[in-house]
XYZ file of N, CA and C in Angstrom:
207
model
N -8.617 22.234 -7.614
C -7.713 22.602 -6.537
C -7.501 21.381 -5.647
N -6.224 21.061 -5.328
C -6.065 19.845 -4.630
C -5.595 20.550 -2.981
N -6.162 19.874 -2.165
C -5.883 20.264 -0.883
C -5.849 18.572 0.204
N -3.686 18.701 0.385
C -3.705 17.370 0.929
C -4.009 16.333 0.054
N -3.029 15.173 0.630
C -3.412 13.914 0.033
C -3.883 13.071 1.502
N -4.170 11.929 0.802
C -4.533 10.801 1.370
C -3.511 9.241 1.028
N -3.108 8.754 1.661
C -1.657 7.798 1.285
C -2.413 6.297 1.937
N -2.314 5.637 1.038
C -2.936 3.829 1.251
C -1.704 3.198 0.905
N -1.795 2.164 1.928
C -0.827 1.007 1.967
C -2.107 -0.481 1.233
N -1.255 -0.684 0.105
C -2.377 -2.152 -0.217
C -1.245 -2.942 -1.042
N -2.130 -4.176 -1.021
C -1.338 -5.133 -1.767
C -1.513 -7.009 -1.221
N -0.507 -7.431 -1.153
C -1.193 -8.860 -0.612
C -0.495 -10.008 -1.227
N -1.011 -11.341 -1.257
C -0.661 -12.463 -2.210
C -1.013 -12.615 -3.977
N -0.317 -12.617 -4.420
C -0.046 -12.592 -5.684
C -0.408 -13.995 -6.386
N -0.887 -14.162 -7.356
C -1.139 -15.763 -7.669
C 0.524 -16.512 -8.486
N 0.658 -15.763 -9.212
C 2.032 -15.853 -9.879
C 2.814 -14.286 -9.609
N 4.178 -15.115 -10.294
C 5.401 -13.832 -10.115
C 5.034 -12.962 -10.906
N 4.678 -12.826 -11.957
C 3.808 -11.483 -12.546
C 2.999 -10.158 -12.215
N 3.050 -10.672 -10.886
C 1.965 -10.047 -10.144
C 1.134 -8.950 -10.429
N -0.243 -9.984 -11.253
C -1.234 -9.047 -11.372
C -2.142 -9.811 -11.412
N -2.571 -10.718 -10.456
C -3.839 -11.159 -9.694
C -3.089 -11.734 -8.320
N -4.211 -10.715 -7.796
C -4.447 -11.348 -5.877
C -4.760 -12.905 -6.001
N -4.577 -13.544 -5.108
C -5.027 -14.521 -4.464
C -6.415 -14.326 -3.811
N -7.395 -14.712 -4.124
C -8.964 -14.248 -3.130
C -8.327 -14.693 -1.875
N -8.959 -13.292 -1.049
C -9.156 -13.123 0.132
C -7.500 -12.702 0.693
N -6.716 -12.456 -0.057
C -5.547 -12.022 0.588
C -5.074 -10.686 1.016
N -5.901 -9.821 -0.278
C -5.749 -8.021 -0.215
C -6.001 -7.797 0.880
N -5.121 -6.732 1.215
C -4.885 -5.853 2.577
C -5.170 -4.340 2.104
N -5.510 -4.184 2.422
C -5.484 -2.154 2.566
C -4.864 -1.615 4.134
N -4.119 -0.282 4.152
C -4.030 0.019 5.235
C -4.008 1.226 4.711
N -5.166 2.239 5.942
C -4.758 3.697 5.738
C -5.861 4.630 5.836
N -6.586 5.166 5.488
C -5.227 6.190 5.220
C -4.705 7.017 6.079
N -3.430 7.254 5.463
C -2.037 8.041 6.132
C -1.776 8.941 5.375
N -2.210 10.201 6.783
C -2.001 11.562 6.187
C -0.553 12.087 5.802
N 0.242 11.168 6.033
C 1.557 11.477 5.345
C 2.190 10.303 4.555
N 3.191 10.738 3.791
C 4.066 9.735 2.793
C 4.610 8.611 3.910
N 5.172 9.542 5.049
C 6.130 8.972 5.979
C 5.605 7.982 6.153
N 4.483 8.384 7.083
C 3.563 7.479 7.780
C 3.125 6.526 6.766
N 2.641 6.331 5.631
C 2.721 5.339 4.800
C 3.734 4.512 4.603
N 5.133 5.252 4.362
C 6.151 4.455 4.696
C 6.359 3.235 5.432
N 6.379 3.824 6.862
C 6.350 3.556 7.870
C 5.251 2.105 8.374
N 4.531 2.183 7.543
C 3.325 0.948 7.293
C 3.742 -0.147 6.318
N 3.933 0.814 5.331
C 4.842 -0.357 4.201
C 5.760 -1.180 4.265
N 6.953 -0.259 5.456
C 8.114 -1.152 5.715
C 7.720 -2.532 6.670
N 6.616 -1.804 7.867
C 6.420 -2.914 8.641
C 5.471 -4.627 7.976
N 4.810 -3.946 7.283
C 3.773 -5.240 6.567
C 5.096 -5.710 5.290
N 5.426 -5.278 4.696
C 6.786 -5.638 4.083
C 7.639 -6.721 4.290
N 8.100 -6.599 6.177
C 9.223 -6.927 6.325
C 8.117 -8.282 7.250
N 7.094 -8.010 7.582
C 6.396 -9.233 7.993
C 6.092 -10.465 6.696
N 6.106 -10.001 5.678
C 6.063 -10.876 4.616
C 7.415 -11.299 4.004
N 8.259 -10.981 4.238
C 9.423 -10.305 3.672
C 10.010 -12.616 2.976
N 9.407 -13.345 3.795
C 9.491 -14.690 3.545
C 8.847 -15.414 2.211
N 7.867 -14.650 1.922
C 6.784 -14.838 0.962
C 7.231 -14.108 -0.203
N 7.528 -15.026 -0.758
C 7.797 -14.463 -2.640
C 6.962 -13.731 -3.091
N 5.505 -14.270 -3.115
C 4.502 -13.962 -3.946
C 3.843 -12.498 -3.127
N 4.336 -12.013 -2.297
C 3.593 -11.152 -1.553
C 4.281 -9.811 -1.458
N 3.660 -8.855 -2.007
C 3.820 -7.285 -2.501
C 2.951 -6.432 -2.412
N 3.424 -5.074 -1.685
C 2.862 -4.034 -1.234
C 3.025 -3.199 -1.748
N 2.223 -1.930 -1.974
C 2.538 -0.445 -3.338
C 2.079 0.381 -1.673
N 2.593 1.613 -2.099
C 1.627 3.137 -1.599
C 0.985 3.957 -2.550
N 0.354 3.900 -2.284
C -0.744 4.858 -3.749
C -1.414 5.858 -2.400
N -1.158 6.995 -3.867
C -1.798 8.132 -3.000
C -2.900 8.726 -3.910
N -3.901 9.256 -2.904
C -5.434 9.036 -3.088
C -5.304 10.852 -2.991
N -5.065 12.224 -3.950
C -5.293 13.345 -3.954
C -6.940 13.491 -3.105
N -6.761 14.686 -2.349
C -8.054 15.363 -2.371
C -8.187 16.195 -2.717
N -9.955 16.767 -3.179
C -9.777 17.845 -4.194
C -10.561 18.631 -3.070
N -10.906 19.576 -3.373
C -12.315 20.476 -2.991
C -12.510 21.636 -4.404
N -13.701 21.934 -3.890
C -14.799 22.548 -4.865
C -13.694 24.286 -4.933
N -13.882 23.973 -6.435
C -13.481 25.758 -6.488
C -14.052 27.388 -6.424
């Protein structure tokens, strides 16, 4: 039974355009945000602060919660 999610803002410097290795020490996490919005709302701002930086990309991943049935 899933009850509520949990919404993370992460992501960071990228080593190449491929992007699938961080740069050490660049990952960010932000969150969690009990809503999509509000994740949004995080994403756009760290986004548009990087928005200069090629190599630098942010996801929202959402983190289900469960409880016991």
């Amino acid at each position: 039974m899933t009850k509520g999610s949990n919404y993370w803002v992460i992501g960071g410097e990228f080593g190449s355009m491929n992007f699938h290795t961080l740069v050490h020490g660049s990952a960010q996490v932000q969150g969690p945000f009990p809503t999509r919005k509000e994740a949004e709302d995080a994403w756009r701002t760290v986004s548009e602060e990087n928005r200069h930086k090629a190599g630098v990309r942010f996801s929202i991943v959402e983190e289900p919660s469960r409880v016991s049935a």
